[in-house]
N, CA, C and O atoms as CSV, one atom per row, in Angstrom:
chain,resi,resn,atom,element,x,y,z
A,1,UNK,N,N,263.377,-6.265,148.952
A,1,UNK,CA,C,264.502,-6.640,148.114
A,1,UNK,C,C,263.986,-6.951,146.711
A,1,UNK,O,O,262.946,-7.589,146.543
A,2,UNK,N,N,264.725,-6.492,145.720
A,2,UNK,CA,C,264.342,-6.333,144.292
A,2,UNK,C,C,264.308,-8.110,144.094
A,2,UNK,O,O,264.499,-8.697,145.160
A,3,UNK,N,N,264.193,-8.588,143.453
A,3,UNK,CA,C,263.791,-10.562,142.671
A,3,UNK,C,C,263.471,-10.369,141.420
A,3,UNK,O,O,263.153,-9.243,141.039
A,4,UNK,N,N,263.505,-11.445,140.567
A,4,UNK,CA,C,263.003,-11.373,139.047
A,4,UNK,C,C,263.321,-12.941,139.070
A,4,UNK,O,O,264.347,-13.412,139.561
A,5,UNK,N,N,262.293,-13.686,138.467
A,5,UNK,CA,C,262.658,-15.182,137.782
A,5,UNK,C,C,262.696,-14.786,137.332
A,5,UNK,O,O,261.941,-13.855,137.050
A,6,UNK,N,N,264.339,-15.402,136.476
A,6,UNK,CA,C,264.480,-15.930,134.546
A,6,UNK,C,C,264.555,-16.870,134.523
A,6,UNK,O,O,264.615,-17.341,133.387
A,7,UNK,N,N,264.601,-17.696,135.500
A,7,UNK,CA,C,264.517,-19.704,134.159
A,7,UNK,C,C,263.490,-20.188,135.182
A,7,UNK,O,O,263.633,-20.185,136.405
A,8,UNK,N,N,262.270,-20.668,134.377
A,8,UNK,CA,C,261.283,-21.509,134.907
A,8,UNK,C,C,261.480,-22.445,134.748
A,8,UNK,O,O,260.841,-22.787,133.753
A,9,UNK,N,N,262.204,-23.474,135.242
A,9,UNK,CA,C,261.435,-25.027,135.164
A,9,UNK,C,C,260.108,-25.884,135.726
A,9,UNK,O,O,259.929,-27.101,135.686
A,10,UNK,N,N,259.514,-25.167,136.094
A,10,UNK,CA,C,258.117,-25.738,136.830
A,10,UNK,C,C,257.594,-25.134,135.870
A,10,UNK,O,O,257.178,-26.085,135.209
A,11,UNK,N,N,257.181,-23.781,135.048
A,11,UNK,CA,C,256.334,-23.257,134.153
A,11,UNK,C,C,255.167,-22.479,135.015
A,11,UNK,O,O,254.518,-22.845,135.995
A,12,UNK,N,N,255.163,-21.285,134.274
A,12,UNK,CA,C,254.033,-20.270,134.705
A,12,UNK,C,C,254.606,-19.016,135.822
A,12,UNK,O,O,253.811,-18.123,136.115
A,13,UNK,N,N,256.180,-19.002,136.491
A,13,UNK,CA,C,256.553,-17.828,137.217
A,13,UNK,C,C,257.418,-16.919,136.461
A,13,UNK,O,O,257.954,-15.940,136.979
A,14,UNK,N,N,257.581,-17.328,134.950
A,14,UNK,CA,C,258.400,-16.053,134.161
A,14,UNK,C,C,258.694,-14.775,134.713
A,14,UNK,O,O,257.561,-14.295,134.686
A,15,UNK,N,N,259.554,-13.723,135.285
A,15,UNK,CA,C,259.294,-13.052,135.610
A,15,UNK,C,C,258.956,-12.380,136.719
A,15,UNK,O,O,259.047,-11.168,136.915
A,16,UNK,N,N,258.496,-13.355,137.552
A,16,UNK,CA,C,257.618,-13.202,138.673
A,16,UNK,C,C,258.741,-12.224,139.822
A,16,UNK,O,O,259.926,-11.893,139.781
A,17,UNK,N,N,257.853,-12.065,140.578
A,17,UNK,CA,C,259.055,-10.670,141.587
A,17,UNK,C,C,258.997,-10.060,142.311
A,17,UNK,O,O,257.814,-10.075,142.648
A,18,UNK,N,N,259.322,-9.654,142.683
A,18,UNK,CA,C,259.475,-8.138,143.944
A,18,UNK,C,C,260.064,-6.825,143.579
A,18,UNK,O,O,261.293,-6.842,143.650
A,19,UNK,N,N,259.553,-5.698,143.210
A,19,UNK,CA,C,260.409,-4.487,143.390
A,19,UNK,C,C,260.984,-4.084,145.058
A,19,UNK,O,O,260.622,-4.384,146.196
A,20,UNK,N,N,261.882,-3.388,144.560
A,20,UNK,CA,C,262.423,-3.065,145.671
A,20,UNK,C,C,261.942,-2.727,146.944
A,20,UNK,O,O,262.725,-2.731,147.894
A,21,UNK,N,N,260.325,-2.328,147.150
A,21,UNK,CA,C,259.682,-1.890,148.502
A,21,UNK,C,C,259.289,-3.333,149.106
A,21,UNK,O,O,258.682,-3.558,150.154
A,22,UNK,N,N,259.811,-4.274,148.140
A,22,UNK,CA,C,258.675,-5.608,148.663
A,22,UNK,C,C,257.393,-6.214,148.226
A,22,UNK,O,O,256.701,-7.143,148.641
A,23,UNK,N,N,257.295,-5.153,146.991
A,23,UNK,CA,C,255.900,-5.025,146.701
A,23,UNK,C,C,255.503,-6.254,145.485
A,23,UNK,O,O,256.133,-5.992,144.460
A,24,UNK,N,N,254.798,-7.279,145.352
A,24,UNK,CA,C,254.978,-8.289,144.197
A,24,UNK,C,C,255.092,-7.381,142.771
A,24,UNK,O,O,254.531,-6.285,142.760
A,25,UNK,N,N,255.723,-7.780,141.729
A,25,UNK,CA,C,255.872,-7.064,140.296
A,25,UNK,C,C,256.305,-8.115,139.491
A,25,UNK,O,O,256.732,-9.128,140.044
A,26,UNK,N,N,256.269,-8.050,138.400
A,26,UNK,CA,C,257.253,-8.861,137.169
A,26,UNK,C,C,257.846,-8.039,136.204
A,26,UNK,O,O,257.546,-6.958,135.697
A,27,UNK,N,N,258.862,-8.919,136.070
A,27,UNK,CA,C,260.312,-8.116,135.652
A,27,UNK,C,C,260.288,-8.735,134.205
A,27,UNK,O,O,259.439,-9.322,133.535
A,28,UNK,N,N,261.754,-8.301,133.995
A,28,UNK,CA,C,262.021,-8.575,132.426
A,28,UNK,C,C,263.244,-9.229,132.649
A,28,UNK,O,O,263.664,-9.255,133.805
A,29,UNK,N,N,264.033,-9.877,131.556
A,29,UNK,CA,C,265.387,-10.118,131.559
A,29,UNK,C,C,266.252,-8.715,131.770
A,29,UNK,O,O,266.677,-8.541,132.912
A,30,UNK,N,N,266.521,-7.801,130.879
A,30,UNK,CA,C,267.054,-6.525,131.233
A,30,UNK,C,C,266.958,-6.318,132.383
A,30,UNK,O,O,267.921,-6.703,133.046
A,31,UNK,N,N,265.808,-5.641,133.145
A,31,UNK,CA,C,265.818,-5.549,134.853
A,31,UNK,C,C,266.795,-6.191,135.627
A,31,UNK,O,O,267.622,-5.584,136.308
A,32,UNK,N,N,266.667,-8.105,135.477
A,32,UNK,CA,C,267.541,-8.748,136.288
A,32,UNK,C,C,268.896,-8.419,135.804
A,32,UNK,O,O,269.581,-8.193,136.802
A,33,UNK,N,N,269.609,-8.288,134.705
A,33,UNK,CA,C,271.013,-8.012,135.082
A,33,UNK,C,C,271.391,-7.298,135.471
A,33,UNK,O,O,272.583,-7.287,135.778
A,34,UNK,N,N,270.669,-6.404,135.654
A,34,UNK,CA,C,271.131,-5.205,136.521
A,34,UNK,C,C,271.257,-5.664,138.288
A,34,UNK,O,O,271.685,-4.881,139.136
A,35,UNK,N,N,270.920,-6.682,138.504
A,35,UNK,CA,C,270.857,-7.257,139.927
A,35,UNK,C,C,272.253,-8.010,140.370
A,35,UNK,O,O,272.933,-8.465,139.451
A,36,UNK,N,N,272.606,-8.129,141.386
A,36,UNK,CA,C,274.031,-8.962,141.551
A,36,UNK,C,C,274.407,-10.096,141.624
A,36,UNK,O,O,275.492,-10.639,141.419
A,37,UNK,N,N,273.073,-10.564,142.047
A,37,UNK,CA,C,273.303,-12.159,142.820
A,37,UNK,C,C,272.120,-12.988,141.917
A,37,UNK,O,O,271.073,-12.531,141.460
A,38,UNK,N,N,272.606,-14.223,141.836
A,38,UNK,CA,C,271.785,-15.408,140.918
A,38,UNK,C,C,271.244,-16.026,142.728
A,38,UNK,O,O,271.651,-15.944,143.887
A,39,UNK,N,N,270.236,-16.560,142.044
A,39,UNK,CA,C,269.774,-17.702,143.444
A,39,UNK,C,C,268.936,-18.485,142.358
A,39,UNK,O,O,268.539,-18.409,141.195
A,40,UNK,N,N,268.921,-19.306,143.510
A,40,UNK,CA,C,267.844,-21.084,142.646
A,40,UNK,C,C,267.173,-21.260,144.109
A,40,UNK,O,O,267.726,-21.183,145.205
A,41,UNK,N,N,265.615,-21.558,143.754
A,41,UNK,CA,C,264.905,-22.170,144.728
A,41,UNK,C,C,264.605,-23.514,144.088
A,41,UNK,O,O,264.228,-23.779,142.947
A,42,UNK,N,N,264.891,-24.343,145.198
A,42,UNK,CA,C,265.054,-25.951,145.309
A,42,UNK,C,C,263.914,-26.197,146.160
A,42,UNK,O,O,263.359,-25.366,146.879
A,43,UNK,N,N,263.534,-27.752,145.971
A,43,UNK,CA,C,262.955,-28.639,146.676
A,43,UNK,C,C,263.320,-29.098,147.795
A,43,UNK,O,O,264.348,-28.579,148.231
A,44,UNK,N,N,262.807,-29.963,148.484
A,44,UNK,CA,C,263.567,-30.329,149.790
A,44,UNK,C,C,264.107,-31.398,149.133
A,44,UNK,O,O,264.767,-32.155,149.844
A,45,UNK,N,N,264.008,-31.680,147.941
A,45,UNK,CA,C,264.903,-32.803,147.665
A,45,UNK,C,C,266.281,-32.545,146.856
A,45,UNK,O,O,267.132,-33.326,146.431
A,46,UNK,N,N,266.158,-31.121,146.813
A,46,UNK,CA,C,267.066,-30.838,145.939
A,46,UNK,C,C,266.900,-30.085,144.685
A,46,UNK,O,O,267.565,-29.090,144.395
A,47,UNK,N,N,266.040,-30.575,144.006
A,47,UNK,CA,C,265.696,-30.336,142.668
A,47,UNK,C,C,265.838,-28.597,142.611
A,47,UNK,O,O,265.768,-27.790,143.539
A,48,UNK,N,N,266.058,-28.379,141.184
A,48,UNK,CA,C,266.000,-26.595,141.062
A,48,UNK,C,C,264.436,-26.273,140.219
A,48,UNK,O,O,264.194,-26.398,139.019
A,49,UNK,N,N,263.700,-25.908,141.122
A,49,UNK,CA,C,262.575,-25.240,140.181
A,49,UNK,C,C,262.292,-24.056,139.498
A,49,UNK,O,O,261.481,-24.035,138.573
A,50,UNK,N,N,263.012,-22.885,139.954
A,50,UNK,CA,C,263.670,-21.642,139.848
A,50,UNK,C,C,264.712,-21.110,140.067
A,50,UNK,O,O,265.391,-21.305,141.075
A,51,UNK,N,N,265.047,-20.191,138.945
A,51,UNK,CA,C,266.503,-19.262,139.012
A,51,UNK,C,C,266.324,-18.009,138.316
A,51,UNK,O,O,265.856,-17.926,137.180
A,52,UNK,N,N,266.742,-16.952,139.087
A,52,UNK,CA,C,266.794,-15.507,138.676
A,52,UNK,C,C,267.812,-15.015,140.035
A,52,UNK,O,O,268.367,-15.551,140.995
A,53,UNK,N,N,267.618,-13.286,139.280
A,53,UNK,CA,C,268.760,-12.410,140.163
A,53,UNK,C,C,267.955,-11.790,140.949
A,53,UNK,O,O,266.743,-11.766,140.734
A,54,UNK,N,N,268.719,-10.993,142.331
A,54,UNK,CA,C,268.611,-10.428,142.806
A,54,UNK,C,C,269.392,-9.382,143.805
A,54,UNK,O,O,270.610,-9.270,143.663
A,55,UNK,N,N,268.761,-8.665,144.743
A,55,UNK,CA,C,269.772,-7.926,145.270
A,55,UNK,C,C,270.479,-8.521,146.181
A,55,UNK,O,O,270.198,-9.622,146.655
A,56,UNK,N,N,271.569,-7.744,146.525
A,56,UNK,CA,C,272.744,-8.375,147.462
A,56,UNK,C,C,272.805,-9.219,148.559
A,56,UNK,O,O,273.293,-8.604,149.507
A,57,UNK,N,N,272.474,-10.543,148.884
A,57,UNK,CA,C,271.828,-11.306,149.963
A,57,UNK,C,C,273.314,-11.095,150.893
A,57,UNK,O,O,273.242,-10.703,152.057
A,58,UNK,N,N,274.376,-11.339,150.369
A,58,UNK,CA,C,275.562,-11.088,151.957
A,58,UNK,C,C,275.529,-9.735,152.091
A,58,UNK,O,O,276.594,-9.361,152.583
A,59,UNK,N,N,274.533,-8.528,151.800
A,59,UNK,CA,C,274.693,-7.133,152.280
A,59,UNK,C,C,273.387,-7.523,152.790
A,59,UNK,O,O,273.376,-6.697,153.702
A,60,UNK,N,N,272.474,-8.023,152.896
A,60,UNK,CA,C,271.065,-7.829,153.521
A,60,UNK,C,C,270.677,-9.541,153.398
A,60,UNK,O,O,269.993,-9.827,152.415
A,61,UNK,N,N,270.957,-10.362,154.062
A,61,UNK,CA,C,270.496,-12.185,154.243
A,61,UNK,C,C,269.102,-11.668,154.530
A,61,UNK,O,O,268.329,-11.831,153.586
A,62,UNK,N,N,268.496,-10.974,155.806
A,62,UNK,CA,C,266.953,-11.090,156.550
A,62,UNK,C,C,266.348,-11.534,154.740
A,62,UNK,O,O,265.793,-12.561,154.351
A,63,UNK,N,N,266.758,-10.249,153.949
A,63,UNK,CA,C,265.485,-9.913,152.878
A,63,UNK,C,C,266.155,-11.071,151.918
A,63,UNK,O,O,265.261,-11.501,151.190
A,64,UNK,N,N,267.073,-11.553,151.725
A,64,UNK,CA,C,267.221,-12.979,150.741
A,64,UNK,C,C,266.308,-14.103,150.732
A,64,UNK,O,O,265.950,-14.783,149.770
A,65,UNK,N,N,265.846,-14.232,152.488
A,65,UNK,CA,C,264.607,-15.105,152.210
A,65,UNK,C,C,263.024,-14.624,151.357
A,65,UNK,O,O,262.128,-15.417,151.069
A,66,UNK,N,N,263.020,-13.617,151.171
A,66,UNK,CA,C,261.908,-13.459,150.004
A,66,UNK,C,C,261.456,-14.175,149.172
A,66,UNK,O,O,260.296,-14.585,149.213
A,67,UNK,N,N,262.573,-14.558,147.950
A,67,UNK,CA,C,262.035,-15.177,146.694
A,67,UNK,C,C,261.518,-16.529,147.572
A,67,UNK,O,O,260.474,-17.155,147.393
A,68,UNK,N,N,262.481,-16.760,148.488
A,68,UNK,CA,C,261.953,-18.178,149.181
A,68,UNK,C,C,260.436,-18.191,150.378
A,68,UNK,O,O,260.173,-19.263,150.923
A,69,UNK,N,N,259.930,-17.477,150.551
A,69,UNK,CA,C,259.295,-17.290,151.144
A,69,UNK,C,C,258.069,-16.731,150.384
A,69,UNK,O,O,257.096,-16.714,151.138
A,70,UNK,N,N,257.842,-16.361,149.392
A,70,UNK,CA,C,256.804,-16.066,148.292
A,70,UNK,C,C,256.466,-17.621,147.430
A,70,UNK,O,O,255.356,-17.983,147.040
A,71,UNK,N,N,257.772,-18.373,147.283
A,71,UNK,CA,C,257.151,-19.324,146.478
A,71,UNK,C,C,257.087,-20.591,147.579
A,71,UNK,O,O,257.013,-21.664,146.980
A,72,UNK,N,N,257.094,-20.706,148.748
A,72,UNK,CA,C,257.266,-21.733,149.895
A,72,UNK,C,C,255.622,-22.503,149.442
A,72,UNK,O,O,255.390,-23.648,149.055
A,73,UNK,N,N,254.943,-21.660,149.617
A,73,UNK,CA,C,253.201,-22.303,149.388
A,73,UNK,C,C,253.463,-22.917,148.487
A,73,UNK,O,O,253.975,-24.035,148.525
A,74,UNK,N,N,253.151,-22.279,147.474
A,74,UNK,CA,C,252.584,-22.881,145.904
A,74,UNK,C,C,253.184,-23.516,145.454
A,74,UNK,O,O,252.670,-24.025,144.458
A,75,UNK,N,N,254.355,-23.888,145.712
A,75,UNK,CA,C,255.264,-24.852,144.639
A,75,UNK,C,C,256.431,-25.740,145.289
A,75,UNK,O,O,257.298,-26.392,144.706
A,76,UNK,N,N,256.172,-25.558,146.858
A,76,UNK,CA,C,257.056,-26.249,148.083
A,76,UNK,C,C,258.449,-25.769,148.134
A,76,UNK,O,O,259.386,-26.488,148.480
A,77,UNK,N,N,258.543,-24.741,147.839
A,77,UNK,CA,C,260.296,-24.978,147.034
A,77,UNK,C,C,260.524,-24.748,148.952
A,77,UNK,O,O,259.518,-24.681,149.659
A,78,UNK,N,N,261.718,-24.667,149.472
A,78,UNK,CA,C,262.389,-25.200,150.650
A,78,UNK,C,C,263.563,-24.750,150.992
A,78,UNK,O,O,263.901,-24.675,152.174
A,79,UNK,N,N,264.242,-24.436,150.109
A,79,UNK,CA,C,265.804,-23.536,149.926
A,79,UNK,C,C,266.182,-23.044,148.739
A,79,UNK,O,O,265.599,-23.225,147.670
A,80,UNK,N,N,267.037,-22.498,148.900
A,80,UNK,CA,C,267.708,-21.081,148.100
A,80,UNK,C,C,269.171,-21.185,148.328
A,80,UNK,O,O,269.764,-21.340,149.395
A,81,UNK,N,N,269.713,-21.051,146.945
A,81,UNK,CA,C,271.165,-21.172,146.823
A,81,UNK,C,C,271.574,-20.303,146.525
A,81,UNK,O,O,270.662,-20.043,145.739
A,82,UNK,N,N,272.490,-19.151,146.382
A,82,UNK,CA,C,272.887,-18.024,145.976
A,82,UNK,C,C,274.585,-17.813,145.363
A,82,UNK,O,O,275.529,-18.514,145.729
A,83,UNK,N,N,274.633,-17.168,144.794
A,83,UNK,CA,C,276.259,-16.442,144.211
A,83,UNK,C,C,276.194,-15.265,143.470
A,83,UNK,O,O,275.181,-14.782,142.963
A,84,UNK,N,N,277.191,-14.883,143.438
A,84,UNK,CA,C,277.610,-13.701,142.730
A,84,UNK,C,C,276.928,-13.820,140.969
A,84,UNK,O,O,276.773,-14.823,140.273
A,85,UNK,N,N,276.688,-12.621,140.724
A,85,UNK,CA,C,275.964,-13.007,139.296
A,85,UNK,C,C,277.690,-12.925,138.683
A,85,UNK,O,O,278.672,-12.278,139.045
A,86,UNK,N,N,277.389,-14.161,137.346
A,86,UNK,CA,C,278.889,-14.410,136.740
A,86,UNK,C,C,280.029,-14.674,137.140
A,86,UNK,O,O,281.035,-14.639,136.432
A,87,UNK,N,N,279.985,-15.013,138.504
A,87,UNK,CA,C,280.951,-15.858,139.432
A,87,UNK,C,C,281.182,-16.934,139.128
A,87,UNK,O,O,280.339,-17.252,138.290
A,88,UNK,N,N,281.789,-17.657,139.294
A,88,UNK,CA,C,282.414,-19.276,138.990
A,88,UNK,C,C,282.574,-19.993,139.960
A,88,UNK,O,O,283.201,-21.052,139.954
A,89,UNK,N,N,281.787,-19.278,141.295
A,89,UNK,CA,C,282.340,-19.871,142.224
A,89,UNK,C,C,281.286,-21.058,142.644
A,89,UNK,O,O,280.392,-21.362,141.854
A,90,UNK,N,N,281.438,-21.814,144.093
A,90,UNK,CA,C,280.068,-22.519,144.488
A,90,UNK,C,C,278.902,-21.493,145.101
A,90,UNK,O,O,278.926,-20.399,145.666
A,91,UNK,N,N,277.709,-22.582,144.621
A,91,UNK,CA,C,276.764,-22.006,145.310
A,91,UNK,C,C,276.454,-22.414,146.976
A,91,UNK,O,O,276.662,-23.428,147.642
A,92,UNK,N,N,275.943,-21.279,147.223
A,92,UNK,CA,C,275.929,-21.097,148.354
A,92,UNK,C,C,274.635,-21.329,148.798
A,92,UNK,O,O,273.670,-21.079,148.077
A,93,UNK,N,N,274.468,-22.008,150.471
A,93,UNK,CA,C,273.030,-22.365,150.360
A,93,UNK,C,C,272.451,-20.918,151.560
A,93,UNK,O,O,273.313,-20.483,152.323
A,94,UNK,N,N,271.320,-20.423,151.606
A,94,UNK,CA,C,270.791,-19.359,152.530
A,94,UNK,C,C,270.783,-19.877,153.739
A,94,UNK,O,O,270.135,-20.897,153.977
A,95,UNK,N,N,271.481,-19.263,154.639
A,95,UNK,CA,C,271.100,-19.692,156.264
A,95,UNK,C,C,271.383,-18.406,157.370
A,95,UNK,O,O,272.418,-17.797,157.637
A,96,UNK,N,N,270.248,-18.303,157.788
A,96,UNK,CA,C,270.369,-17.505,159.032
A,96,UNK,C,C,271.936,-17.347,160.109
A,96,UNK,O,O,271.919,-16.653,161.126
């Protein structure tokens, strides 16, 4: 599943990503809007340490855990919230 961070608040994953085979890459801003869905990886406490787009997590959930599962080590993050890119709606949290 395609990923791209655009907002770092921890500092140093600008970018950071997955092309579409799965394969790690870094992206650009352009790249991500072309993607559908915003997500934020959180702390277990909540906190948002990252946010960028990606591909369609209610057409494919298995591969939504990615961005969350690449940054689980290094930076604890714990969950993933998701929505429609430019939606207004709530976010949504990832669950099997």
């Amino acid at each position: 599943m395609r990923w791209i961070v655009t907002i770092d608040h921890h500092g140093g994953c600008m970018g950071l990503g997955e092309d579409v085979d799965g394969v790690p890459a870094r992206g650009n801003p352009e790249q991500a809007e072309a993607l559908p869905m915003d997500f934020r990886l959180h702390l277990a406490s909540g906190e948002v340490l990252f946010e960028g787009r990606c591909s369609d997590i209610d057409a494919d959930w298995w591969h939504g855990f990615e961005p969350l599962n690449y940054l689980w080590q290094p930076f604890r993050c714990r969950r993933l919230s998701y929505r429609r890119a430019g939606a207004d709606e709530p976010w949504r949290w990832l669950r099997p």
